[in-house]
Amino acid sequence: MSNISRRKLITAGLAATAGLGGVAAAAHLARRYGLIPPDHGGIYGPGETLTYAAQRILGAHAPARQFPRSMISKDPFANETAPPNDAFKRHQAVGFRDWSLNVDGMVAHPASFSLADLRSLPVRSQITEVACEEGWSYIAEWTGTPLVEVLNIVGVLPQTRYIVYFSIQPDWWESIDMADALHPHTFLTLGMNDGDLPVRFGGPLRLRVPRQLGYKSVKYITRITATDSMKHFGKGLGSASPEGGYAWYAGI
Ligand SMILES: Nc1nc2c(c(=O)[nH]1)N[C@H]1C(S)=C(S)[C@@H](COP(=O)(O)O)O[C@H]1N2
Ligand SMILES: [Mo]
């Protein structure tokens, strides 16, 4: 079956089952096509599966919504973050010159990138929105290296299904599927609104995932790992958010 007709079939199937309230049937269809998010268990599981499968079938490659420069927020809101820990303060004291991003897991060439290494890769910018699950949002210009550039350098193995990313703040870690990991607007972000990325907005390094809610854009990134399964990370639900009651997939 061609890709298009397969896609039509799944879409029609999902729409029909959703319309009938047949969430379990949608989950069955999603399972058949490997569109099961890591947090598919529990009471909200079938709903999460339906949202994720529908988004992936209908618009995995759609660009993030971009805004004109005139809409950049004058006074962007930095969400409360846990106080910087000692490890972070040691980096801050020396102007982040020793900050590194370690990339490992299912990659051909594990590597460590300094901020200077990242700046020497192709750098792009985007004017996109950070939308928090609590209802507020702001628009800013973000500058950085598309994650795909780094993934190409380390050579992600074909069986990889998720990219997991970790903050220097131990409670903050997330993962995304390959559609989002390879998306041209998913940035290792180094700059914001014509300057370096301020600490309160995640400096020196933040992963911006503008196709999803704010909590997927983790600040102070130190490690990225490629994996074919989320089973052995935390409670096996895909990231810290479902452990705290939020959806692993938070597409916008
Ligand atoms: N390391 C870390 N990353 C984080 C958070 C955090 O507290 N620590 N908060 C998240 C949440 S819930 C949101 S909505 C956004 C907020 O981004 P902002 O501070 O740029 O507004 O960052 C996300 N990334
Ligand atoms: Mo948030």
PDB file of C-alpha atoms and ligand atoms in Angstrom:
ATOM      1  CA  MET A   1       0.000   0.000   0.000  1.00  0.00           C
ATOM      2  CA  SER A   2       1.374   3.443  -0.818  1.00  0.00           C
ATOM      3  CA  ASN A   3       2.187   5.840   1.969  1.00  0.00           C
ATOM      4  CA  ILE A   4      -0.642   8.163   1.029  1.00  0.00           C
ATOM      5  CA  SER A   5      -3.353   5.553   0.934  1.00  0.00           C
ATOM      6  CA  ARG A   6      -2.052   3.979   4.134  1.00  0.00           C
ATOM      7  CA  ARG A   7      -2.154   7.376   5.762  1.00  0.00           C
ATOM      8  CA  LYS A   8      -5.700   7.981   4.513  1.00  0.00           C
ATOM      9  CA  LEU A   9      -6.794   4.659   5.852  1.00  0.00           C
ATOM     10  CA  ILE A  10      -5.385   5.244   9.326  1.00  0.00           C
ATOM     11  CA  THR A  11      -6.770   8.766   9.430  1.00  0.00           C
ATOM     12  CA  ALA A  12     -10.210   7.616   8.404  1.00  0.00           C
ATOM     13  CA  GLY A  13     -10.031   4.804  10.931  1.00  0.00           C
ATOM     14  CA  LEU A  14      -9.002   7.095  13.754  1.00  0.00           C
ATOM     15  CA  ALA A  15     -11.651   9.658  12.887  1.00  0.00           C
ATOM     16  CA  ALA A  16     -14.360   7.014  12.747  1.00  0.00           C
ATOM     17  CA  THR A  17     -13.382   5.354  15.993  1.00  0.00           C
ATOM     18  CA  ALA A  18     -12.943   8.701  17.762  1.00  0.00           C
ATOM     19  CA  GLY A  19     -16.360   9.792  16.507  1.00  0.00           C
ATOM     20  CA  LEU A  20     -17.931   6.691  17.953  1.00  0.00           C
ATOM     21  CA  GLY A  21     -16.115   7.216  21.210  1.00  0.00           C
ATOM     22  CA  GLY A  22     -14.265   4.017  20.434  1.00  0.00           C
ATOM     23  CA  VAL A  23     -11.053   5.069  22.067  1.00  0.00           C
ATOM     24  CA  ALA A  24      -9.975   1.489  22.680  1.00  0.00           C
ATOM     25  CA  ALA A  25     -10.403   0.744  18.971  1.00  0.00           C
ATOM     26  CA  ALA A  26      -8.267   3.760  18.125  1.00  0.00           C
ATOM     27  CA  ALA A  27      -5.628   2.483  20.509  1.00  0.00           C
ATOM     28  CA  HIS A  28      -5.744  -0.855  18.707  1.00  0.00           C
ATOM     29  CA  LEU A  29      -5.227   0.847  15.354  1.00  0.00           C
ATOM     30  CA  ALA A  30      -2.414   2.974  16.763  1.00  0.00           C
ATOM     31  CA  ARG A  31      -0.708  -0.129  18.139  1.00  0.00           C
ATOM     32  CA  ARG A  32      -0.852  -1.755  14.715  1.00  0.00           C
ATOM     33  CA  TYR A  33       1.045   1.150  13.240  1.00  0.00           C
ATOM     34  CA  GLY A  34       3.511   1.600  16.104  1.00  0.00           C
ATOM     35  CA  LEU A  35       1.999   4.911  17.236  1.00  0.00           C
ATOM     36  CA  ILE A  36       1.936   4.178  20.940  1.00  0.00           C
ATOM     37  CA  PRO A  37       3.350   6.851  23.267  1.00  0.00           C
ATOM     38  CA  PRO A  38       5.442   5.644  26.238  1.00  0.00           C
ATOM     39  CA  ASP A  39       2.768   6.776  28.742  1.00  0.00           C
ATOM     40  CA  HIS A  40       0.009   4.670  27.151  1.00  0.00           C
ATOM     41  CA  GLY A  41      -0.925   2.817  30.359  1.00  0.00           C
ATOM     42  CA  GLY A  42      -3.310   3.977  33.091  1.00  0.00           C
ATOM     43  CA  ILE A  43      -6.672   5.744  32.917  1.00  0.00           C
ATOM     44  CA  TYR A  44      -5.619   8.464  30.500  1.00  0.00           C
ATOM     45  CA  GLY A  45      -3.572   6.082  28.363  1.00  0.00           C
ATOM     46  CA  PRO A  46      -6.102   5.507  25.552  1.00  0.00           C
ATOM     47  CA  GLY A  47      -6.650   9.263  25.229  1.00  0.00           C
ATOM     48  CA  GLU A  48      -2.909   9.900  25.075  1.00  0.00           C
ATOM     49  CA  THR A  49      -2.578   7.272  22.375  1.00  0.00           C
ATOM     50  CA  LEU A  50      -5.382   8.811  20.330  1.00  0.00           C
ATOM     51  CA  THR A  51      -3.899  12.332  20.545  1.00  0.00           C
ATOM     52  CA  TYR A  52      -0.401  11.177  19.702  1.00  0.00           C
ATOM     53  CA  ALA A  53      -1.421   8.879  16.840  1.00  0.00           C
ATOM     54  CA  ALA A  54      -3.699  11.486  15.268  1.00  0.00           C
ATOM     55  CA  GLN A  55      -1.022  14.200  15.465  1.00  0.00           C
ATOM     56  CA  ARG A  56       1.656  11.961  14.021  1.00  0.00           C
ATOM     57  CA  ILE A  57      -0.486  10.821  11.110  1.00  0.00           C
ATOM     58  CA  LEU A  58      -1.872  14.233  10.267  1.00  0.00           C
ATOM     59  CA  GLY A  59       1.032  16.582  10.784  1.00  0.00           C
ATOM     60  CA  ALA A  60       4.365  15.208  11.964  1.00  0.00           C
ATOM     61  CA  HIS A  61       6.262  17.432   9.565  1.00  0.00           C
ATOM     62  CA  ALA A  62       4.263  20.626   9.823  1.00  0.00           C
ATOM     63  CA  PRO A  63       6.435  23.599  10.717  1.00  0.00           C
ATOM     64  CA  ALA A  64       6.104  25.234  14.123  1.00  0.00           C
ATOM     65  CA  ARG A  65       3.888  28.308  14.073  1.00  0.00           C
ATOM     66  CA  GLN A  66       6.138  31.322  13.467  1.00  0.00           C
ATOM     67  CA  PHE A  67       5.420  34.970  14.209  1.00  0.00           C
ATOM     68  CA  PRO A  68       6.501  38.332  12.790  1.00  0.00           C
ATOM     69  CA  ARG A  69       9.253  40.205  14.640  1.00  0.00           C
ATOM     70  CA  SER A  70       6.708  42.830  15.732  1.00  0.00           C
ATOM     71  CA  MET A  71       4.988  40.204  17.880  1.00  0.00           C
ATOM     72  CA  ILE A  72       8.037  39.364  20.012  1.00  0.00           C
ATOM     73  CA  SER A  73       6.938  39.751  23.649  1.00  0.00           C
ATOM     74  CA  LYS A  74       8.329  42.874  25.333  1.00  0.00           C
ATOM     75  CA  ASP A  75       8.340  41.274  28.757  1.00  0.00           C
ATOM     76  CA  PRO A  76       8.616  37.488  28.391  1.00  0.00           C
ATOM     77  CA  PHE A  77       7.753  35.485  31.468  1.00  0.00           C
ATOM     78  CA  ALA A  78      10.430  33.198  32.856  1.00  0.00           C
ATOM     79  CA  ASN A  79       8.724  30.375  34.651  1.00  0.00           C
ATOM     80  CA  GLU A  80       9.813  29.614  38.153  1.00  0.00           C
ATOM     81  CA  THR A  81      12.684  27.148  38.061  1.00  0.00           C
ATOM     82  CA  ALA A  82      14.276  25.254  40.908  1.00  0.00           C
ATOM     83  CA  PRO A  83      17.173  27.236  42.408  1.00  0.00           C
ATOM     84  CA  PRO A  84      20.430  26.547  40.566  1.00  0.00           C
ATOM     85  CA  ASN A  85      22.300  23.661  42.176  1.00  0.00           C
ATOM     86  CA  ASP A  86      26.018  23.679  43.054  1.00  0.00           C
ATOM     87  CA  ALA A  87      26.999  21.985  39.799  1.00  0.00           C
ATOM     88  CA  PHE A  88      25.262  24.754  37.860  1.00  0.00           C
ATOM     89  CA  LYS A  89      26.781  27.508  40.015  1.00  0.00           C
ATOM     90  CA  ARG A  90      30.289  26.158  39.397  1.00  0.00           C
ATOM     91  CA  HIS A  91      29.701  26.469  35.629  1.00  0.00           C
ATOM     92  CA  GLN A  92      28.162  29.916  36.013  1.00  0.00           C
ATOM     93  CA  ALA A  93      31.151  31.144  38.047  1.00  0.00           C
ATOM     94  CA  VAL A  94      33.478  30.565  35.083  1.00  0.00           C
ATOM     95  CA  GLY A  95      31.124  31.905  32.437  1.00  0.00           C
ATOM     96  CA  PHE A  96      30.031  28.402  31.314  1.00  0.00           C
ATOM     97  CA  ARG A  97      33.360  27.835  29.541  1.00  0.00           C
ATOM     98  CA  ASP A  98      33.400  24.141  30.609  1.00  0.00           C
ATOM     99  CA  TRP A  99      29.755  23.419  29.802  1.00  0.00           C
ATOM    100  CA  SER A 100      29.436  20.379  27.592  1.00  0.00           C
ATOM    101  CA  LEU A 101      26.704  18.435  25.916  1.00  0.00           C
ATOM    102  CA  ASN A 102      27.356  14.699  25.972  1.00  0.00           C
ATOM    103  CA  VAL A 103      25.667  12.665  23.282  1.00  0.00           C
ATOM    104  CA  ASP A 104      25.551   8.899  23.725  1.00  0.00           C
ATOM    105  CA  GLY A 105      23.312   5.820  23.484  1.00  0.00           C
ATOM    106  CA  MET A 106      22.390   4.356  20.092  1.00  0.00           C
ATOM    107  CA  VAL A 107      24.828   6.442  18.096  1.00  0.00           C
ATOM    108  CA  ALA A 108      27.794   5.407  15.958  1.00  0.00           C
ATOM    109  CA  HIS A 109      30.148   8.024  17.456  1.00  0.00           C
ATOM    110  CA  PRO A 110      29.365   9.197  20.993  1.00  0.00           C
ATOM    111  CA  ALA A 111      30.671  12.739  21.404  1.00  0.00           C
ATOM    112  CA  SER A 112      30.898  15.694  23.705  1.00  0.00           C
ATOM    113  CA  PHE A 113      30.218  19.214  22.378  1.00  0.00           C
ATOM    114  CA  SER A 114      31.357  22.445  24.000  1.00  0.00           C
ATOM    115  CA  LEU A 115      29.240  25.567  23.513  1.00  0.00           C
ATOM    116  CA  ALA A 116      31.887  26.738  21.024  1.00  0.00           C
ATOM    117  CA  ASP A 117      31.521  23.442  19.113  1.00  0.00           C
ATOM    118  CA  LEU A 118      27.767  23.997  18.892  1.00  0.00           C
ATOM    119  CA  ARG A 119      28.236  27.589  17.730  1.00  0.00           C
ATOM    120  CA  SER A 120      30.491  26.373  14.922  1.00  0.00           C
ATOM    121  CA  LEU A 121      27.654  24.238  13.496  1.00  0.00           C
ATOM    122  CA  PRO A 122      24.942  25.733  11.272  1.00  0.00           C
ATOM    123  CA  VAL A 123      22.991  28.210  13.390  1.00  0.00           C
ATOM    124  CA  ARG A 124      19.370  29.135  12.651  1.00  0.00           C
ATOM    125  CA  SER A 125      16.711  31.278  14.260  1.00  0.00           C
ATOM    126  CA  GLN A 126      12.952  31.092  14.687  1.00  0.00           C
ATOM    127  CA  ILE A 127      10.304  33.335  16.216  1.00  0.00           C
ATOM    128  CA  THR A 128       8.053  30.965  18.124  1.00  0.00           C
ATOM    129  CA  GLU A 129       5.903  30.770  21.209  1.00  0.00           C
ATOM    130  CA  VAL A 130       6.543  29.143  24.573  1.00  0.00           C
ATOM    131  CA  ALA A 131       3.160  27.953  25.819  1.00  0.00           C
ATOM    132  CA  CYS A 132       2.916  26.664  29.363  1.00  0.00           C
ATOM    133  CA  GLU A 133       0.329  24.050  30.314  1.00  0.00           C
ATOM    134  CA  GLU A 134      -0.860  26.572  32.940  1.00  0.00           C
ATOM    135  CA  GLY A 135      -2.202  28.846  30.222  1.00  0.00           C
ATOM    136  CA  TRP A 136       0.325  31.666  29.725  1.00  0.00           C
ATOM    137  CA  SER A 137       2.616  32.092  26.744  1.00  0.00           C
ATOM    138  CA  TYR A 138       5.111  34.467  25.172  1.00  0.00           C
ATOM    139  CA  ILE A 139       6.839  34.868  21.836  1.00  0.00           C
ATOM    140  CA  ALA A 140      10.605  35.200  21.394  1.00  0.00           C
ATOM    141  CA  GLU A 141      13.277  34.782  18.792  1.00  0.00           C
ATOM    142  CA  TRP A 142      15.415  31.715  19.476  1.00  0.00           C
ATOM    143  CA  THR A 143      18.815  31.084  17.934  1.00  0.00           C
ATOM    144  CA  GLY A 144      20.607  27.782  17.936  1.00  0.00           C
ATOM    145  CA  THR A 145      21.733  24.666  16.193  1.00  0.00           C
ATOM    146  CA  PRO A 146      18.992  22.366  14.936  1.00  0.00           C
ATOM    147  CA  LEU A 147      19.219  19.147  16.960  1.00  0.00           C
ATOM    148  CA  VAL A 148      19.319  17.214  13.677  1.00  0.00           C
ATOM    149  CA  GLU A 149      22.782  18.686  12.935  1.00  0.00           C
ATOM    150  CA  VAL A 150      24.205  17.109  16.084  1.00  0.00           C
ATOM    151  CA  LEU A 151      22.338  13.847  15.504  1.00  0.00           C
ATOM    152  CA  ASN A 152      23.835  13.641  12.017  1.00  0.00           C
ATOM    153  CA  ILE A 153      27.352  14.129  13.371  1.00  0.00           C
ATOM    154  CA  VAL A 154      27.071  11.357  15.975  1.00  0.00           C
ATOM    155  CA  GLY A 155      25.213   9.067  13.551  1.00  0.00           C
ATOM    156  CA  VAL A 156      21.964   7.985  15.179  1.00  0.00           C
ATOM    157  CA  LEU A 157      21.426   4.267  14.562  1.00  0.00           C
ATOM    158  CA  PRO A 158      18.346   3.328  12.511  1.00  0.00           C
ATOM    159  CA  GLN A 159      16.624   1.478  15.372  1.00  0.00           C
ATOM    160  CA  THR A 160      16.502   4.664  17.478  1.00  0.00           C
ATOM    161  CA  ARG A 161      12.945   5.692  18.401  1.00  0.00           C
ATOM    162  CA  TYR A 162      13.451   8.387  21.030  1.00  0.00           C
ATOM    163  CA  ILE A 163      15.906  11.109  21.907  1.00  0.00           C
ATOM    164  CA  VAL A 164      16.099  11.594  25.674  1.00  0.00           C
ATOM    165  CA  TYR A 165      17.492  14.838  27.081  1.00  0.00           C
ATOM    166  CA  PHE A 166      18.625  15.727  30.581  1.00  0.00           C
ATOM    167  CA  SER A 167      19.026  18.984  32.475  1.00  0.00           C
ATOM    168  CA  ILE A 168      21.696  19.689  35.047  1.00  0.00           C
ATOM    169  CA  GLN A 169      18.591  19.909  37.289  1.00  0.00           C
ATOM    170  CA  PRO A 170      18.112  16.195  38.030  1.00  0.00           C
ATOM    171  CA  ASP A 171      14.287  16.314  38.067  1.00  0.00           C
ATOM    172  CA  TRP A 172      14.089  17.700  34.552  1.00  0.00           C
ATOM    173  CA  TRP A 173      14.380  15.211  31.753  1.00  0.00           C
ATOM    174  CA  GLU A 174      12.199  14.577  28.739  1.00  0.00           C
ATOM    175  CA  SER A 175      12.138  12.603  25.533  1.00  0.00           C
ATOM    176  CA  ILE A 176      10.773  13.147  22.047  1.00  0.00           C
ATOM    177  CA  ASP A 177      10.165  10.816  19.121  1.00  0.00           C
ATOM    178  CA  MET A 178      12.195  10.999  15.919  1.00  0.00           C
ATOM    179  CA  ALA A 179       9.617  13.156  14.116  1.00  0.00           C
ATOM    180  CA  ASP A 180      10.236  15.914  16.670  1.00  0.00           C
ATOM    181  CA  ALA A 181      13.958  15.157  17.087  1.00  0.00           C
ATOM    182  CA  LEU A 182      14.558  15.614  13.339  1.00  0.00           C
ATOM    183  CA  HIS A 183      12.126  18.527  13.014  1.00  0.00           C
ATOM    184  CA  PRO A 184      13.964  21.590  11.646  1.00  0.00           C
ATOM    185  CA  HIS A 185      12.569  23.809  14.452  1.00  0.00           C
ATOM    186  CA  THR A 186      13.827  21.618  17.305  1.00  0.00           C
ATOM    187  CA  PHE A 187      16.874  23.631  18.406  1.00  0.00           C
ATOM    188  CA  LEU A 188      19.768  23.316  20.791  1.00  0.00           C
ATOM    189  CA  THR A 189      19.196  26.925  21.736  1.00  0.00           C
ATOM    190  CA  LEU A 190      22.079  29.260  22.597  1.00  0.00           C
ATOM    191  CA  GLY A 191      20.535  32.673  22.007  1.00  0.00           C
ATOM    192  CA  MET A 192      17.327  34.604  22.606  1.00  0.00           C
ATOM    193  CA  ASN A 193      16.234  37.948  21.129  1.00  0.00           C
ATOM    194  CA  ASP A 194      19.664  38.948  19.769  1.00  0.00           C
ATOM    195  CA  GLY A 195      21.677  38.033  22.875  1.00  0.00           C
ATOM    196  CA  ASP A 196      22.989  34.962  24.649  1.00  0.00           C
ATOM    197  CA  LEU A 197      20.265  32.831  26.189  1.00  0.00           C
ATOM    198  CA  PRO A 198      19.753  34.270  29.711  1.00  0.00           C
ATOM    199  CA  VAL A 199      20.051  31.838  32.617  1.00  0.00           C
ATOM    200  CA  ARG A 200      16.428  32.251  33.664  1.00  0.00           C
ATOM    201  CA  PHE A 201      15.352  31.220  30.155  1.00  0.00           C
ATOM    202  CA  GLY A 202      17.583  28.139  30.173  1.00  0.00           C
ATOM    203  CA  GLY A 203      21.047  29.475  29.364  1.00  0.00           C
ATOM    204  CA  PRO A 204      23.572  28.440  28.436  1.00  0.00           C
ATOM    205  CA  LEU A 205      21.775  25.615  26.581  1.00  0.00           C
ATOM    206  CA  ARG A 206      18.121  24.735  26.201  1.00  0.00           C
ATOM    207  CA  LEU A 207      16.337  22.317  23.919  1.00  0.00           C
ATOM    208  CA  ARG A 208      13.491  24.221  22.259  1.00  0.00           C
ATOM    209  CA  VAL A 209      10.713  21.939  21.034  1.00  0.00           C
ATOM    210  CA  PRO A 210       8.253  24.504  19.662  1.00  0.00           C
ATOM    211  CA  ARG A 211       5.785  21.886  18.421  1.00  0.00           C
ATOM    212  CA  GLN A 212       5.033  20.963  22.027  1.00  0.00           C
ATOM    213  CA  LEU A 213       4.057  22.681  25.295  1.00  0.00           C
ATOM    214  CA  GLY A 214       6.679  24.598  27.287  1.00  0.00           C
ATOM    215  CA  TYR A 215       7.583  21.806  29.646  1.00  0.00           C
ATOM    216  CA  LYS A 216       9.167  19.827  26.787  1.00  0.00           C
ATOM    217  CA  SER A 217      11.640  22.724  26.264  1.00  0.00           C
ATOM    218  CA  VAL A 218      14.024  21.704  29.033  1.00  0.00           C
ATOM    219  CA  LYS A 219      16.583  24.221  30.328  1.00  0.00           C
ATOM    220  CA  TYR A 220      20.289  23.650  31.134  1.00  0.00           C
ATOM    221  CA  ILE A 221      20.818  20.623  28.900  1.00  0.00           C
ATOM    222  CA  THR A 222      23.930  18.531  29.583  1.00  0.00           C
ATOM    223  CA  ARG A 223      23.197  15.163  28.013  1.00  0.00           C
ATOM    224  CA  ILE A 224      21.297  13.629  25.135  1.00  0.00           C
ATOM    225  CA  THR A 225      20.908   9.927  24.570  1.00  0.00           C
ATOM    226  CA  ALA A 226      19.404   7.917  21.715  1.00  0.00           C
ATOM    227  CA  THR A 227      17.332   4.836  22.554  1.00  0.00           C
ATOM    228  CA  ASP A 228      14.880   2.368  21.061  1.00  0.00           C
ATOM    229  CA  SER A 229      12.858   2.075  24.274  1.00  0.00           C
ATOM    230  CA  MET A 230      11.927   4.261  27.241  1.00  0.00           C
ATOM    231  CA  LYS A 231      11.501   1.272  29.564  1.00  0.00           C
ATOM    232  CA  HIS A 232      14.707   1.829  31.492  1.00  0.00           C
ATOM    233  CA  PHE A 233      14.443   5.582  31.985  1.00  0.00           C
ATOM    234  CA  GLY A 234      12.798   6.663  35.225  1.00  0.00           C
ATOM    235  CA  LYS A 235       9.476   4.883  35.654  1.00  0.00           C
ATOM    236  CA  GLY A 236       9.411   3.916  31.991  1.00  0.00           C
ATOM    237  CA  LEU A 237       6.719   6.459  31.037  1.00  0.00           C
ATOM    238  CA  GLY A 238       8.888   8.439  28.613  1.00  0.00           C
ATOM    239  CA  SER A 239       9.880  11.390  30.780  1.00  0.00           C
ATOM    240  CA  ALA A 240       9.489  13.166  34.101  1.00  0.00           C
ATOM    241  CA  SER A 241       6.150  14.782  33.097  1.00  0.00           C
ATOM    242  CA  PRO A 242       3.923  11.686  33.053  1.00  0.00           C
ATOM    243  CA  GLU A 243       5.424  10.735  36.415  1.00  0.00           C
ATOM    244  CA  GLY A 244       3.919  14.014  37.654  1.00  0.00           C
ATOM    245  CA  GLY A 245       0.587  13.615  35.838  1.00  0.00           C
ATOM    246  CA  TYR A 246       1.299  15.460  32.576  1.00  0.00           C
ATOM    247  CA  ALA A 247       1.200  13.903  29.116  1.00  0.00           C
ATOM    248  CA  TRP A 248       4.458  12.691  27.573  1.00  0.00           C
ATOM    249  CA  TYR A 249       3.268  14.007  24.201  1.00  0.00           C
ATOM    250  CA  ALA A 250       2.153  17.629  24.469  1.00  0.00           C
ATOM    251  CA  GLY A 251       1.746  18.693  20.842  1.00  0.00           C
ATOM    252  CA  ILE A 252       0.498  22.186  20.007  1.00  0.00           C
TER     253      ILE A 252
HETATM  254  N1  LIG B   1      15.330  22.628  33.629  1.00  0.00           N
HETATM  255  C1  LIG B   1      14.076  23.132  33.595  1.00  0.00           C
HETATM  256  N2  LIG B   1      13.455  23.242  32.397  1.00  0.00           N
HETATM  257  C2  LIG B   1      12.188  23.739  32.334  1.00  0.00           C
HETATM  258  C3  LIG B   1      11.475  24.088  33.501  1.00  0.00           C
HETATM  259  C4  LIG B   1      12.173  23.980  34.761  1.00  0.00           C
HETATM  260  O1  LIG B   1      11.649  24.319  35.838  1.00  0.00           O
HETATM  261  N3  LIG B   1      13.469  23.499  34.762  1.00  0.00           N
HETATM  262  N4  LIG B   1      10.149  24.526  33.408  1.00  0.00           N
HETATM  263  C5  LIG B   1       9.427  24.094  32.194  1.00  0.00           C
HETATM  264  C6  LIG B   1       8.087  24.650  32.032  1.00  0.00           C
HETATM  265  S1  LIG B   1       6.835  23.948  32.938  1.00  0.00           S
HETATM  266  C7  LIG B   1       7.826  25.612  31.106  1.00  0.00           C
HETATM  267  S2  LIG B   1       6.248  26.143  30.796  1.00  0.00           S
HETATM  268  C8  LIG B   1       8.930  26.276  30.383  1.00  0.00           C
HETATM  269  C9  LIG B   1       8.899  27.755  30.716  1.00  0.00           C
HETATM  270  O2  LIG B   1       9.819  28.453  29.946  1.00  0.00           O
HETATM  271  P1  LIG B   1      10.212  29.951  30.290  1.00  0.00           P
HETATM  272  O3  LIG B   1      10.880  29.967  31.624  1.00  0.00           O
HETATM  273  O4  LIG B   1      11.072  30.363  29.165  1.00  0.00           O
HETATM  274  O5  LIG B   1       8.946  30.750  30.367  1.00  0.00           O
HETATM  275  O6  LIG B   1      10.212  25.742  30.685  1.00  0.00           O
HETATM  276  C10 LIG B   1      10.247  24.362  30.941  1.00  0.00           C
HETATM  277  N5  LIG B   1      11.604  23.888  31.097  1.00  0.00           N
HETATM  278 MO    MO B   2       4.921  24.937  32.198  1.00  0.00          MO
END
